[in-house]
mmCIF file of C-alpha atoms in Angstrom:
data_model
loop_
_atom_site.group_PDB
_atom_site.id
_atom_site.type_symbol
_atom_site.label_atom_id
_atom_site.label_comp_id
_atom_site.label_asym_id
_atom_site.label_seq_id
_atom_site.Cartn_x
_atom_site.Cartn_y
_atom_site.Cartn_z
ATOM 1 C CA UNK F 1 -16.683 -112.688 55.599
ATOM 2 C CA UNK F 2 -15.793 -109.964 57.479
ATOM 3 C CA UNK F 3 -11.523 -108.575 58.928
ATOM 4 C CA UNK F 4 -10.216 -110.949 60.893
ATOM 5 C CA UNK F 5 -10.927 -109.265 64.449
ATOM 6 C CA UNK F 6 -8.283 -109.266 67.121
ATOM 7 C CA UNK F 7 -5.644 -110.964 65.409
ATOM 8 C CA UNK F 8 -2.534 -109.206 64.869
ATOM 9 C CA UNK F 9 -1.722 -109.346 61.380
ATOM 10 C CA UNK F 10 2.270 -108.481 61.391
ATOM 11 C CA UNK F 11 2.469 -110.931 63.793
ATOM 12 C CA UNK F 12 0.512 -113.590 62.346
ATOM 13 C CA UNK F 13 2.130 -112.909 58.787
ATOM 14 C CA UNK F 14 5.714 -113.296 60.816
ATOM 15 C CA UNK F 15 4.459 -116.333 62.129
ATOM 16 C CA UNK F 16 3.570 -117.704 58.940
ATOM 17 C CA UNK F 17 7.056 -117.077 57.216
ATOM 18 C CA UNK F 18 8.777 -118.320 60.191
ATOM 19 C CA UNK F 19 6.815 -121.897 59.571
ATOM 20 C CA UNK F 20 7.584 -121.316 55.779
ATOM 21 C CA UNK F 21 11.236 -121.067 56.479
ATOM 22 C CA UNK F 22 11.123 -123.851 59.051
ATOM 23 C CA UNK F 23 9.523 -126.036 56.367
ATOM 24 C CA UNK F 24 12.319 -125.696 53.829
ATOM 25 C CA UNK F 25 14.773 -126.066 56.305
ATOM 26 C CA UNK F 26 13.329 -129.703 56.920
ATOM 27 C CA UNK F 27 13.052 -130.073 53.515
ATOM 28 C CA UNK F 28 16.646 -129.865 53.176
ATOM 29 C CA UNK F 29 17.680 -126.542 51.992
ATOM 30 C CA UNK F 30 20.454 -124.850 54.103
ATOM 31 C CA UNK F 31 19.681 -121.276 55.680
ATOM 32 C CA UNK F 32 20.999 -118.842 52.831
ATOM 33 C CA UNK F 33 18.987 -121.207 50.337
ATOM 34 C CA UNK F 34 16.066 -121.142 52.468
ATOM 35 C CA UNK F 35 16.623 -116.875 52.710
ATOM 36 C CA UNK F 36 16.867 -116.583 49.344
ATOM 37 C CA UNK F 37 13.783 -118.141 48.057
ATOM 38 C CA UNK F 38 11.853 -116.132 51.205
ATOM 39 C CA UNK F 39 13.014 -113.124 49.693
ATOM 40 C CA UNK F 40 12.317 -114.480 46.043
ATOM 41 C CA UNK F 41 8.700 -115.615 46.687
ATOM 42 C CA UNK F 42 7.884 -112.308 48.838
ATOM 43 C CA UNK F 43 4.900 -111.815 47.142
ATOM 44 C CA UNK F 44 3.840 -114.795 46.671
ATOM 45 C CA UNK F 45 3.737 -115.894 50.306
ATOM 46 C CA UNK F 46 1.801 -112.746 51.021
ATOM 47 C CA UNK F 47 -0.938 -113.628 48.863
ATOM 48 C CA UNK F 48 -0.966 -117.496 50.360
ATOM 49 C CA UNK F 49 -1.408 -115.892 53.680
ATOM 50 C CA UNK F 50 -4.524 -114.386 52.636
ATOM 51 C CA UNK F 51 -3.946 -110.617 53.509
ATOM 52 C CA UNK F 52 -6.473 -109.138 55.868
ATOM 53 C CA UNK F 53 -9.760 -110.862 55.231
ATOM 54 C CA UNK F 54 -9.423 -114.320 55.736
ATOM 55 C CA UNK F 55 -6.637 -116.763 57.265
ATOM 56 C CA UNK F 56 -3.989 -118.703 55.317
ATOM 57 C CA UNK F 57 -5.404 -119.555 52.077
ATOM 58 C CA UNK F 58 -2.539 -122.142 51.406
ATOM 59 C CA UNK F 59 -0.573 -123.872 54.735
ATOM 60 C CA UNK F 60 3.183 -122.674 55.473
ATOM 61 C CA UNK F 61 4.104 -126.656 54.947
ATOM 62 C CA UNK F 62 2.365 -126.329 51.617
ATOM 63 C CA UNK F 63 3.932 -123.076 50.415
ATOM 64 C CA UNK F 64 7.477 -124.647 50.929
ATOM 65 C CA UNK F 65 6.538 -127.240 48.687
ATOM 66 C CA UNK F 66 5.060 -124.935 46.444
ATOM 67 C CA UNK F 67 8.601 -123.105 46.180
ATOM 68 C CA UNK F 68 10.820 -125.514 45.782
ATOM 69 C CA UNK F 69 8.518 -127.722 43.432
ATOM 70 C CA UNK F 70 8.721 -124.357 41.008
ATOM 71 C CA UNK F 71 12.208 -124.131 41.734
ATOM 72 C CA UNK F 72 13.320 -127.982 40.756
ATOM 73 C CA UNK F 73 12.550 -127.103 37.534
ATOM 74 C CA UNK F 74 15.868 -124.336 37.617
ATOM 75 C CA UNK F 75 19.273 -126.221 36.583
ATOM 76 C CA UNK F 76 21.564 -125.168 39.165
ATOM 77 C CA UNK F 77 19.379 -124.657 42.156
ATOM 78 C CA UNK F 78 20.845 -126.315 45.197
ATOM 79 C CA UNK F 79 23.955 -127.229 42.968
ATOM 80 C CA UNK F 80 26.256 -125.631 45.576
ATOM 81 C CA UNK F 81 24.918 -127.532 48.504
#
């Protein structure tokens, strides 16, 4: 499979945090909690998004349940909330 053609990567990686974010939000994390795992799981969401030759490899909804899954196991996240 070939790069995607005509599709603006920063954009469409922007996009993709943006639904991430969005996603924990609804799943009940405030905004710094939400901010904080972003910036936490940087390089993880890059490599769900699937870089430059394919499309997401794992769904924004998905990836926000991928984070906080790995983060239940931590004692004191979300203890301040």
């Amino acid at each position: 499979m070939g790069k995607r053609k005509h599709v603006d990567l920063d954009n469409a990686l922007g996009s993709y945090k943006e639904d991430i974010f969005l996603m924990l939000r609804c799943l009940g994390c405030n905004e710094r909690t939400s901010a904080a795992l972003m910036r936490k799981n940087k390089n993880n969401i890059f490599k769900w998004f699937g870089g430059v030759t394919r499309g997401p490899i794992v769904t924004a909804q998905w990836a926000a349940r991928l984070i906080l899954r790995e983060e239940s196991s931590n004692p004191n996240f979300l203890k301040d909330e």
